[in-house]
């Protein structure tokens, strides 16, 4: 059995019903337990856009959010959603969207625990994330170690190889530049940014992410206007296919609720990372008055990433399949590119620039996540060596086979998610208590000292 067949078999086994139930079950449990944090999403957006450098931390909350979004808004939104449609049918779009809506509660809880259990180094740097929640909140250092190992492995899939592969493949398809050349350029650029640590990464992401997100969303809106007659049929097909217990007929034959659910949730996790435990690592570095305030800011990442951008991508892809006979949905990696190519003159440049910018920023964010995991495991002494290794892996990703990389990414995501989901479930009482203190009973702007006194 070759690597692709083996990785595909393992991925299918991991992403069977137990993992799906664990992930969605955690989303639903935290939604109910924490009194539906989704209802505070507009308050959270308002806080995230307001300049506030008060409180302790390494970067302001917007820079923290931008870095988190940089790691999540990437190929998962553009290629991942299209791949989900290719592998799971149109219904996968709705299941992907569900992971975003209910995942807001999980992202909220992750951000809350990250700040609550973070610690300051002698140099004044803030460190936090699920590994610290597992160690300090549950006294389960062995699970914290496993989480960090899985984080490093995931960074080599979701955070580097897939992203560089997407860039190099896109550049080759549109410009004819060899993949190894693109891979080398990306690796050098990553090295120039990550050498400056969180401040360098956050500064680049704070500029790159908002600009490219707006550009990509505008492109999606133009396509939907062009496909206006097919929007309603596309949405109808997405909803019907999501709950189809029998194999569909016609062009989408072979897809059932199980395949739609599996690939939709897997790609949803890949896209928004709610439950994965990655975003809390950078949330812990944010300047904030109290844990709940940063938790609200963190929750907006899932809203923008999946509820808005992934939903737009899904409707764009499915409506384009219905509108154009040359849209071969069996080629997931090319679906979004084909949809954007229908926009005269600017369509292809927009999608090329979007994938390059999103994937590059994702690499930067995941490098930071992996560095913090390495630091937890071994201290700061191996950080520089890991950066060199990570940059080499980025280059290798530029020439790797995409399907094998996607399968490995799904595997590592699941392995990383399990310890984090355990901490979220077992520490949900802490989340409830802090939410009551800072969100339900008092002003969200209260300082920790005010509550303690």
Tab-separated table of C-alpha atoms in Angstrom:
chain	number	residue	atom	x	y	z
A	1	UNK	CA	0.000	0.000	0.000
A	2	UNK	CA	1.475	3.368	-1.032
A	3	UNK	CA	1.558	6.475	1.167
A	4	UNK	CA	-1.506	8.057	-0.460
A	5	UNK	CA	-3.647	4.939	-0.011
A	6	UNK	CA	-2.461	4.463	3.555
A	7	UNK	CA	-3.024	8.101	4.536
A	8	UNK	CA	-6.455	8.047	2.902
A	9	UNK	CA	-7.444	4.909	4.832
A	10	UNK	CA	-6.235	6.346	8.160
A	11	UNK	CA	-7.966	9.671	7.471
A	12	UNK	CA	-11.242	7.879	6.702
A	13	UNK	CA	-10.986	5.873	9.916
A	14	UNK	CA	-10.169	8.889	12.111
A	15	UNK	CA	-12.912	11.016	10.586
A	16	UNK	CA	-15.656	8.437	11.137
A	17	UNK	CA	-18.651	8.964	13.406
A	18	UNK	CA	-16.803	9.030	16.780
A	19	UNK	CA	-14.672	12.039	15.772
A	20	UNK	CA	-17.599	13.809	14.160
A	21	UNK	CA	-19.716	13.291	17.296
A	22	UNK	CA	-16.875	14.474	19.555
A	23	UNK	CA	-16.308	17.649	17.563
A	24	UNK	CA	-19.909	18.639	16.895
A	25	UNK	CA	-20.907	17.421	20.347
A	26	UNK	CA	-18.364	19.769	21.951
A	27	UNK	CA	-19.617	22.672	19.824
A	28	UNK	CA	-23.217	21.983	20.853
A	29	UNK	CA	-22.409	21.338	24.519
A	30	UNK	CA	-20.457	24.594	24.875
A	31	UNK	CA	-23.154	26.511	23.010
A	32	UNK	CA	-25.715	25.370	25.587
A	33	UNK	CA	-23.430	25.408	28.639
A	34	UNK	CA	-22.179	28.953	27.946
A	35	UNK	CA	-25.640	30.337	27.100
A	36	UNK	CA	-25.035	30.640	23.367
A	37	UNK	CA	-21.963	32.902	23.023
A	38	UNK	CA	-23.005	33.343	19.380
A	39	UNK	CA	-25.583	35.910	20.490
A	40	UNK	CA	-22.746	38.231	21.513
A	41	UNK	CA	-21.027	38.084	18.121
A	42	UNK	CA	-21.782	41.685	17.134
A	43	UNK	CA	-20.570	42.949	20.505
A	44	UNK	CA	-17.453	40.854	19.942
A	45	UNK	CA	-16.896	42.356	16.483
A	46	UNK	CA	-17.240	45.849	17.940
A	47	UNK	CA	-14.629	45.082	20.607
A	48	UNK	CA	-12.247	43.520	18.084
A	49	UNK	CA	-12.315	46.606	15.847
A	50	UNK	CA	-11.836	49.072	18.700
A	51	UNK	CA	-8.262	50.086	19.466
A	52	UNK	CA	-7.381	49.072	23.013
A	53	UNK	CA	-3.812	48.548	24.223
A	54	UNK	CA	-4.757	48.271	27.893
A	55	UNK	CA	-4.086	45.136	29.866
A	56	UNK	CA	-1.063	42.858	29.889
A	57	UNK	CA	0.121	41.025	26.794
A	58	UNK	CA	2.608	41.042	23.910
A	59	UNK	CA	0.382	42.406	21.098
A	60	UNK	CA	-2.967	44.258	20.942
A	61	UNK	CA	-6.124	42.205	20.512
A	62	UNK	CA	-6.582	43.127	16.828
A	63	UNK	CA	-3.048	41.974	15.994
A	64	UNK	CA	-3.745	38.754	17.873
A	65	UNK	CA	-7.001	38.251	15.940
A	66	UNK	CA	-5.289	39.067	12.623
A	67	UNK	CA	-2.592	36.488	13.320
A	68	UNK	CA	-5.233	33.918	14.230
A	69	UNK	CA	-7.214	34.737	11.084
A	70	UNK	CA	-4.013	34.567	9.059
A	71	UNK	CA	-3.622	30.965	10.135
A	72	UNK	CA	-7.286	30.108	9.444
A	73	UNK	CA	-8.246	32.151	6.365
A	74	UNK	CA	-6.256	30.250	3.787
A	75	UNK	CA	-6.575	27.331	1.433
A	76	UNK	CA	-9.206	25.845	3.744
A	77	UNK	CA	-11.582	28.586	2.629
A	78	UNK	CA	-10.661	28.613	-1.047
A	79	UNK	CA	-9.442	25.140	-1.972
A	80	UNK	CA	-10.686	23.246	1.097
A	81	UNK	CA	-14.364	24.068	0.560
A	82	UNK	CA	-14.118	23.169	-3.123
A	83	UNK	CA	-12.374	19.911	-2.195
A	84	UNK	CA	-15.181	19.164	0.275
A	85	UNK	CA	-17.728	19.596	-2.542
A	86	UNK	CA	-15.651	17.347	-4.803
A	87	UNK	CA	-15.320	14.581	-2.201
A	88	UNK	CA	-18.548	14.957	-0.221
A	89	UNK	CA	-20.971	16.595	-2.635
A	90	UNK	CA	-22.821	19.938	-2.289
A	91	UNK	CA	-24.152	18.990	1.153
A	92	UNK	CA	-20.631	19.244	2.570
A	93	UNK	CA	-20.953	23.039	2.325
A	94	UNK	CA	-23.770	23.108	4.886
A	95	UNK	CA	-21.947	20.807	7.308
A	96	UNK	CA	-18.869	23.010	6.938
A	97	UNK	CA	-21.053	26.029	7.753
A	98	UNK	CA	-22.566	24.265	10.790
A	99	UNK	CA	-19.080	23.746	12.222
A	100	UNK	CA	-18.621	27.516	11.953
A	101	UNK	CA	-21.906	28.558	13.564
A	102	UNK	CA	-21.613	26.206	16.530
A	103	UNK	CA	-17.820	26.442	16.540
A	104	UNK	CA	-18.067	30.072	17.630
A	105	UNK	CA	-18.838	28.800	21.138
A	106	UNK	CA	-15.806	26.526	21.092
A	107	UNK	CA	-13.496	29.270	19.834
A	108	UNK	CA	-14.861	31.511	22.610
A	109	UNK	CA	-14.052	28.888	25.259
A	110	UNK	CA	-10.595	28.285	23.793
A	111	UNK	CA	-9.693	31.962	23.948
A	112	UNK	CA	-11.017	32.254	27.494
A	113	UNK	CA	-8.960	29.329	28.805
A	114	UNK	CA	-5.874	30.531	26.938
A	115	UNK	CA	-5.831	33.842	28.803
A	116	UNK	CA	-6.949	32.353	32.124
A	117	UNK	CA	-4.079	29.852	32.247
A	118	UNK	CA	-1.357	31.767	30.418
A	119	UNK	CA	1.940	32.477	32.134
A	120	UNK	CA	4.611	35.139	31.848
A	121	UNK	CA	8.234	34.204	31.214
A	122	UNK	CA	11.119	35.899	33.055
A	123	UNK	CA	11.625	37.937	29.873
A	124	UNK	CA	8.053	39.234	30.124
A	125	UNK	CA	6.648	37.165	27.210
A	126	UNK	CA	3.144	35.721	27.499
A	127	UNK	CA	2.780	31.992	26.824
A	128	UNK	CA	-0.495	30.119	26.727
A	129	UNK	CA	-2.732	27.718	24.870
A	130	UNK	CA	-4.322	24.303	25.456
A	131	UNK	CA	-1.040	22.841	26.763
A	132	UNK	CA	-1.081	25.269	29.687
A	133	UNK	CA	-4.799	24.702	30.303
A	134	UNK	CA	-4.182	20.948	30.336
A	135	UNK	CA	-1.240	21.252	32.709
A	136	UNK	CA	-2.458	23.975	35.073
A	137	UNK	CA	-6.208	23.400	34.858
A	138	UNK	CA	-6.360	19.595	34.715
A	139	UNK	CA	-2.918	18.607	36.014
A	140	UNK	CA	-2.539	16.492	32.863
A	141	UNK	CA	0.931	17.353	31.646
A	142	UNK	CA	1.113	14.163	29.581
A	143	UNK	CA	-1.870	15.349	27.548
A	144	UNK	CA	-0.231	18.763	27.219
A	145	UNK	CA	2.884	17.101	25.808
A	146	UNK	CA	0.803	15.083	23.346
A	147	UNK	CA	-1.003	18.225	22.251
A	148	UNK	CA	2.297	19.988	21.559
A	149	UNK	CA	3.655	17.020	19.590
A	150	UNK	CA	0.494	16.945	17.487
A	151	UNK	CA	0.686	20.721	17.027
A	152	UNK	CA	4.169	20.453	15.566
A	153	UNK	CA	3.046	17.631	13.268
A	154	UNK	CA	-0.043	19.596	12.216
A	155	UNK	CA	2.095	22.640	11.441
A	156	UNK	CA	3.985	20.514	8.935
A	157	UNK	CA	0.715	19.687	7.157
A	158	UNK	CA	-2.055	22.255	7.555
A	159	UNK	CA	0.410	25.031	8.361
A	160	UNK	CA	3.139	24.672	5.765
A	161	UNK	CA	3.121	21.972	3.097
A	162	UNK	CA	-0.516	22.412	2.061
A	163	UNK	CA	-0.201	26.183	1.934
A	164	UNK	CA	2.998	26.246	-0.114
A	165	UNK	CA	1.643	23.491	-2.348
A	166	UNK	CA	-1.423	25.611	-3.064
A	167	UNK	CA	0.738	28.607	-3.972
A	168	UNK	CA	3.214	26.729	-6.155
A	169	UNK	CA	0.497	24.789	-7.983
A	170	UNK	CA	-1.523	27.936	-8.633
A	171	UNK	CA	1.494	29.867	-9.882
A	172	UNK	CA	2.506	26.985	-12.164
A	173	UNK	CA	-1.012	26.617	-13.600
A	174	UNK	CA	-1.409	30.348	-14.288
A	175	UNK	CA	2.140	31.529	-14.992
A	176	UNK	CA	4.083	28.400	-15.857
A	177	UNK	CA	6.702	28.995	-13.145
A	178	UNK	CA	8.164	25.725	-11.875
A	179	UNK	CA	6.966	24.665	-8.454
A	180	UNK	CA	10.440	24.401	-6.924
A	181	UNK	CA	11.168	28.023	-7.820
A	182	UNK	CA	7.970	29.238	-6.150
A	183	UNK	CA	8.599	27.004	-3.163
A	184	UNK	CA	12.079	28.450	-2.710
A	185	UNK	CA	10.819	32.046	-2.900
A	186	UNK	CA	8.057	31.396	-0.360
A	187	UNK	CA	10.485	29.678	2.005
A	188	UNK	CA	12.860	32.665	1.902
A	189	UNK	CA	10.046	35.166	2.503
A	190	UNK	CA	8.736	33.125	5.437
A	191	UNK	CA	12.206	33.101	6.937
A	192	UNK	CA	12.516	36.879	6.664
A	193	UNK	CA	9.264	37.390	8.616
A	194	UNK	CA	9.337	34.681	11.293
A	195	UNK	CA	12.824	35.621	12.432
A	196	UNK	CA	11.193	38.647	14.127
A	197	UNK	CA	8.800	36.486	16.150
A	198	UNK	CA	5.206	37.398	17.053
A	199	UNK	CA	5.679	41.135	16.477
A	200	UNK	CA	6.907	40.643	12.917
A	201	UNK	CA	4.246	38.046	12.147
A	202	UNK	CA	1.404	40.127	13.607
A	203	UNK	CA	2.443	43.277	11.736
A	204	UNK	CA	2.457	41.506	8.374
A	205	UNK	CA	-0.838	39.718	9.090
A	206	UNK	CA	-2.584	42.869	10.340
A	207	UNK	CA	-2.094	44.425	6.899
A	208	UNK	CA	-2.284	41.409	4.608
A	209	UNK	CA	-5.354	39.624	5.986
A	210	UNK	CA	-7.960	42.450	5.937
A	211	UNK	CA	-6.951	43.657	2.448
A	212	UNK	CA	-7.013	40.216	0.827
A	213	UNK	CA	-10.189	39.141	2.648
A	214	UNK	CA	-12.056	42.174	1.310
A	215	UNK	CA	-10.698	41.580	-2.202
A	216	UNK	CA	-11.703	37.917	-2.138
A	217	UNK	CA	-15.197	38.643	-0.797
A	218	UNK	CA	-15.756	41.230	-3.532
A	219	UNK	CA	-14.733	38.623	-6.107
A	220	UNK	CA	-17.246	36.155	-4.651
A	221	UNK	CA	-20.006	38.769	-4.771
A	222	UNK	CA	-19.278	39.499	-8.453
A	223	UNK	CA	-19.516	35.779	-9.278
A	224	UNK	CA	-22.804	35.454	-7.405
A	225	UNK	CA	-24.200	38.399	-9.367
A	226	UNK	CA	-23.145	36.642	-12.583
A	227	UNK	CA	-24.735	33.398	-11.333
A	228	UNK	CA	-27.828	35.088	-9.892
A	229	UNK	CA	-30.259	32.668	-11.568
A	230	UNK	CA	-28.496	29.701	-9.979
A	231	UNK	CA	-28.083	30.975	-6.400
A	232	UNK	CA	-31.422	29.691	-5.092
A	233	UNK	CA	-31.060	26.285	-6.838
A	234	UNK	CA	-27.516	26.030	-5.453
A	235	UNK	CA	-28.613	26.731	-1.871
A	236	UNK	CA	-31.512	24.294	-2.252
A	237	UNK	CA	-29.155	21.592	-3.543
A	238	UNK	CA	-26.718	22.218	-0.679
A	239	UNK	CA	-29.444	21.834	1.957
A	240	UNK	CA	-31.051	18.766	0.373
A	241	UNK	CA	-27.712	17.035	-0.171
A	242	UNK	CA	-26.633	17.654	3.430
A	243	UNK	CA	-29.416	15.373	4.697
A	244	UNK	CA	-29.572	12.910	1.816
A	245	UNK	CA	-29.475	9.368	3.239
A	246	UNK	CA	-29.580	7.766	-0.189
A	247	UNK	CA	-27.058	8.106	-2.973
A	248	UNK	CA	-27.842	11.135	-5.105
A	249	UNK	CA	-28.706	10.789	-8.754
A	250	UNK	CA	-27.302	12.586	-11.783
A	251	UNK	CA	-24.041	14.519	-11.725
A	252	UNK	CA	-23.673	14.241	-7.950
A	253	UNK	CA	-24.265	10.489	-7.729
A	254	UNK	CA	-22.571	8.617	-4.892
A	255	UNK	CA	-22.855	11.262	-2.163
A	256	UNK	CA	-24.819	10.616	1.021
A	257	UNK	CA	-25.202	12.370	4.361
A	258	UNK	CA	-22.204	10.437	5.712
A	259	UNK	CA	-19.794	11.613	3.024
A	260	UNK	CA	-21.201	15.149	3.143
A	261	UNK	CA	-20.917	15.217	6.935
A	262	UNK	CA	-17.431	13.740	7.043
A	263	UNK	CA	-15.820	16.004	4.473
A	264	UNK	CA	-17.824	19.061	5.476
A	265	UNK	CA	-16.834	18.821	9.141
A	266	UNK	CA	-13.227	17.874	8.356
A	267	UNK	CA	-12.833	20.826	6.002
A	268	UNK	CA	-14.742	23.034	8.431
A	269	UNK	CA	-12.238	22.211	11.157
A	270	UNK	CA	-9.404	22.774	8.696
A	271	UNK	CA	-10.911	26.126	7.802
A	272	UNK	CA	-11.938	27.680	11.130
A	273	UNK	CA	-9.851	25.535	13.512
A	274	UNK	CA	-12.541	25.704	16.214
A	275	UNK	CA	-11.707	22.864	18.587
A	276	UNK	CA	-8.280	22.375	17.090
A	277	UNK	CA	-6.540	24.392	19.811
A	278	UNK	CA	-4.336	26.475	17.529
A	279	UNK	CA	-5.883	29.952	17.839
A	280	UNK	CA	-5.690	30.017	21.671
A	281	UNK	CA	-1.900	29.932	21.409
A	282	UNK	CA	-1.827	33.409	19.883
A	283	UNK	CA	-4.876	34.590	21.863
A	284	UNK	CA	-2.792	34.102	24.998
A	285	UNK	CA	-0.360	36.768	23.778
A	286	UNK	CA	-3.066	39.428	23.439
A	287	UNK	CA	-3.325	42.540	25.596
A	288	UNK	CA	-6.652	42.264	27.378
A	289	UNK	CA	-8.392	43.473	30.529
A	290	UNK	CA	-9.913	40.091	31.320
A	291	UNK	CA	-10.137	36.568	29.823
A	292	UNK	CA	-13.720	36.905	28.564
A	293	UNK	CA	-12.991	40.069	26.581
A	294	UNK	CA	-10.318	38.262	24.585
A	295	UNK	CA	-12.564	35.206	24.312
A	296	UNK	CA	-15.157	37.340	22.523
A	297	UNK	CA	-12.522	38.733	20.176
A	298	UNK	CA	-11.286	35.218	19.418
A	299	UNK	CA	-14.815	34.003	18.624
A	300	UNK	CA	-15.112	36.499	15.747
A	301	UNK	CA	-12.398	34.610	13.888
A	302	UNK	CA	-14.717	31.657	13.304
A	303	UNK	CA	-17.544	33.984	12.294
A	304	UNK	CA	-15.503	35.698	9.566
A	305	UNK	CA	-13.710	32.572	8.461
A	306	UNK	CA	-16.497	30.046	8.095
A	307	UNK	CA	-19.891	31.683	8.604
A	308	UNK	CA	-19.040	34.341	6.008
A	309	UNK	CA	-16.100	33.408	3.769
A	310	UNK	CA	-16.573	29.624	3.583
A	311	UNK	CA	-20.300	30.065	3.008
A	312	UNK	CA	-19.622	32.471	0.148
A	313	UNK	CA	-17.085	30.094	-1.372
A	314	UNK	CA	-19.468	27.154	-1.138
A	315	UNK	CA	-22.352	28.945	-2.848
A	316	UNK	CA	-19.961	30.310	-5.491
A	317	UNK	CA	-18.639	26.824	-6.280
A	318	UNK	CA	-22.011	25.026	-6.371
A	319	UNK	CA	-23.783	27.786	-8.327
A	320	UNK	CA	-20.920	27.806	-10.838
A	321	UNK	CA	-21.174	24.018	-11.273
A	322	UNK	CA	-24.865	24.458	-12.071
A	323	UNK	CA	-24.252	27.461	-14.334
A	324	UNK	CA	-21.342	26.202	-16.447
A	325	UNK	CA	-21.039	22.852	-18.186
A	326	UNK	CA	-17.214	22.984	-18.138
A	327	UNK	CA	-17.048	22.976	-14.322
A	328	UNK	CA	-15.660	19.521	-13.518
A	329	UNK	CA	-16.473	19.118	-9.827
A	330	UNK	CA	-14.285	15.989	-9.568
A	331	UNK	CA	-11.238	18.262	-9.528
A	332	UNK	CA	-11.640	19.956	-6.157
A	333	UNK	CA	-8.403	21.915	-6.203
A	334	UNK	CA	-9.377	23.644	-9.470
A	335	UNK	CA	-13.055	24.370	-8.777
A	336	UNK	CA	-12.691	27.783	-7.156
A	337	UNK	CA	-10.087	28.825	-9.708
A	338	UNK	CA	-12.476	27.882	-12.539
A	339	UNK	CA	-15.320	29.797	-10.893
A	340	UNK	CA	-13.204	32.956	-10.585
A	341	UNK	CA	-11.934	32.585	-14.160
A	342	UNK	CA	-15.492	33.398	-15.305
A	343	UNK	CA	-14.951	37.002	-14.170
A	344	UNK	CA	-13.570	38.798	-17.252
A	345	UNK	CA	-9.996	40.121	-17.053
A	346	UNK	CA	-9.602	40.307	-13.260
A	347	UNK	CA	-11.001	36.953	-12.102
A	348	UNK	CA	-7.860	34.843	-12.398
A	349	UNK	CA	-5.498	37.494	-10.958
A	350	UNK	CA	-7.819	37.974	-7.954
A	351	UNK	CA	-7.947	34.260	-7.082
A	352	UNK	CA	-4.212	33.853	-7.643
A	353	UNK	CA	-3.383	36.799	-5.379
A	354	UNK	CA	-5.916	35.637	-2.778
A	355	UNK	CA	-4.491	32.129	-2.556
A	356	UNK	CA	-0.922	33.417	-2.421
A	357	UNK	CA	-1.688	35.997	0.289
A	358	UNK	CA	-3.929	33.750	2.382
A	359	UNK	CA	-1.626	30.746	2.176
A	360	UNK	CA	1.463	32.811	2.957
A	361	UNK	CA	-0.146	34.399	6.013
A	362	UNK	CA	-1.338	30.955	7.153
A	363	UNK	CA	2.238	29.688	7.052
A	364	UNK	CA	3.310	32.606	9.260
A	365	UNK	CA	0.583	31.981	11.838
A	366	UNK	CA	1.274	28.258	12.052
A	367	UNK	CA	4.987	28.801	12.412
A	368	UNK	CA	4.195	30.792	15.572
A	369	UNK	CA	1.902	28.028	16.877
A	370	UNK	CA	4.546	25.372	16.309
A	371	UNK	CA	7.268	27.491	17.917
A	372	UNK	CA	5.229	27.838	21.099
A	373	UNK	CA	4.669	24.063	21.133
A	374	UNK	CA	8.393	23.447	20.683
A	375	UNK	CA	9.130	25.958	23.444
A	376	UNK	CA	6.760	24.151	25.806
A	377	UNK	CA	8.442	20.824	25.048
A	378	UNK	CA	12.071	21.893	25.183
A	379	UNK	CA	12.385	25.526	26.198
A	380	UNK	CA	13.520	28.308	23.907
A	381	UNK	CA	16.817	26.663	22.980
A	382	UNK	CA	15.414	24.783	19.965
A	383	UNK	CA	13.328	27.622	18.496
A	384	UNK	CA	15.924	28.777	15.971
A	385	UNK	CA	16.658	25.233	14.837
A	386	UNK	CA	12.944	24.562	14.410
A	387	UNK	CA	12.517	27.711	12.305
A	388	UNK	CA	15.147	26.427	9.886
A	389	UNK	CA	13.451	23.019	9.765
A	390	UNK	CA	10.030	24.604	9.238
A	391	UNK	CA	11.333	26.715	6.341
A	392	UNK	CA	12.759	23.579	4.685
A	393	UNK	CA	9.379	21.850	5.074
A	394	UNK	CA	7.691	24.850	3.445
A	395	UNK	CA	9.914	24.374	0.401
A	396	UNK	CA	9.209	20.625	0.279
A	397	UNK	CA	5.488	21.364	0.371
A	398	UNK	CA	5.835	23.305	-2.849
A	399	UNK	CA	6.592	20.121	-4.783
A	400	UNK	CA	4.558	17.559	-2.779
A	401	UNK	CA	1.520	15.609	-4.004
A	402	UNK	CA	-1.580	17.491	-2.888
A	403	UNK	CA	-3.961	14.632	-2.054
A	404	UNK	CA	-1.482	12.881	0.223
A	405	UNK	CA	-0.785	16.161	2.003
A	406	UNK	CA	-4.511	16.818	2.502
A	407	UNK	CA	-4.986	13.343	3.998
A	408	UNK	CA	-2.077	13.829	6.398
A	409	UNK	CA	-3.436	17.253	7.379
A	410	UNK	CA	-6.815	15.719	8.276
A	411	UNK	CA	-5.061	13.074	10.387
A	412	UNK	CA	-2.872	15.534	12.288
A	413	UNK	CA	-5.809	17.909	12.810
A	414	UNK	CA	-7.825	15.175	14.494
A	415	UNK	CA	-4.883	14.070	16.638
A	416	UNK	CA	-4.321	17.653	17.749
A	417	UNK	CA	-8.002	18.325	18.398
A	418	UNK	CA	-8.650	15.442	20.808
A	419	UNK	CA	-6.555	16.684	23.804
A	420	UNK	CA	-7.893	20.202	23.290
A	421	UNK	CA	-11.513	19.031	23.192
A	422	UNK	CA	-10.920	17.079	26.390
A	423	UNK	CA	-9.675	20.230	28.129
A	424	UNK	CA	-12.644	22.249	26.857
A	425	UNK	CA	-15.167	19.722	28.125
A	426	UNK	CA	-13.545	19.170	31.519
A	427	UNK	CA	-12.862	22.874	32.100
A	428	UNK	CA	-16.260	24.083	30.876
A	429	UNK	CA	-17.107	24.920	34.484
A	430	UNK	CA	-14.259	27.441	34.544
A	431	UNK	CA	-15.583	28.956	31.328
A	432	UNK	CA	-19.052	29.185	32.865
A	433	UNK	CA	-17.764	30.861	36.032
A	434	UNK	CA	-15.682	33.454	34.181
A	435	UNK	CA	-18.465	34.174	31.682
A	436	UNK	CA	-20.819	34.802	34.584
A	437	UNK	CA	-18.318	37.143	36.247
A	438	UNK	CA	-17.345	39.233	33.236
A	439	UNK	CA	-20.139	38.889	30.676
A	440	UNK	CA	-23.467	38.035	32.278
A	441	UNK	CA	-23.266	39.831	35.636
A	442	UNK	CA	-20.812	42.695	35.016
A	443	UNK	CA	-19.377	45.039	32.419
A	444	UNK	CA	-17.181	43.291	29.847
A	445	UNK	CA	-14.625	46.096	30.279
A	446	UNK	CA	-13.951	45.226	33.929
A	447	UNK	CA	-10.331	44.559	34.854
A	448	UNK	CA	-9.301	41.342	36.557
A	449	UNK	CA	-8.247	43.362	39.601
A	450	UNK	CA	-11.746	44.885	39.910
A	451	UNK	CA	-13.353	41.455	40.064
A	452	UNK	CA	-10.802	40.031	42.486
A	453	UNK	CA	-11.152	43.024	44.821
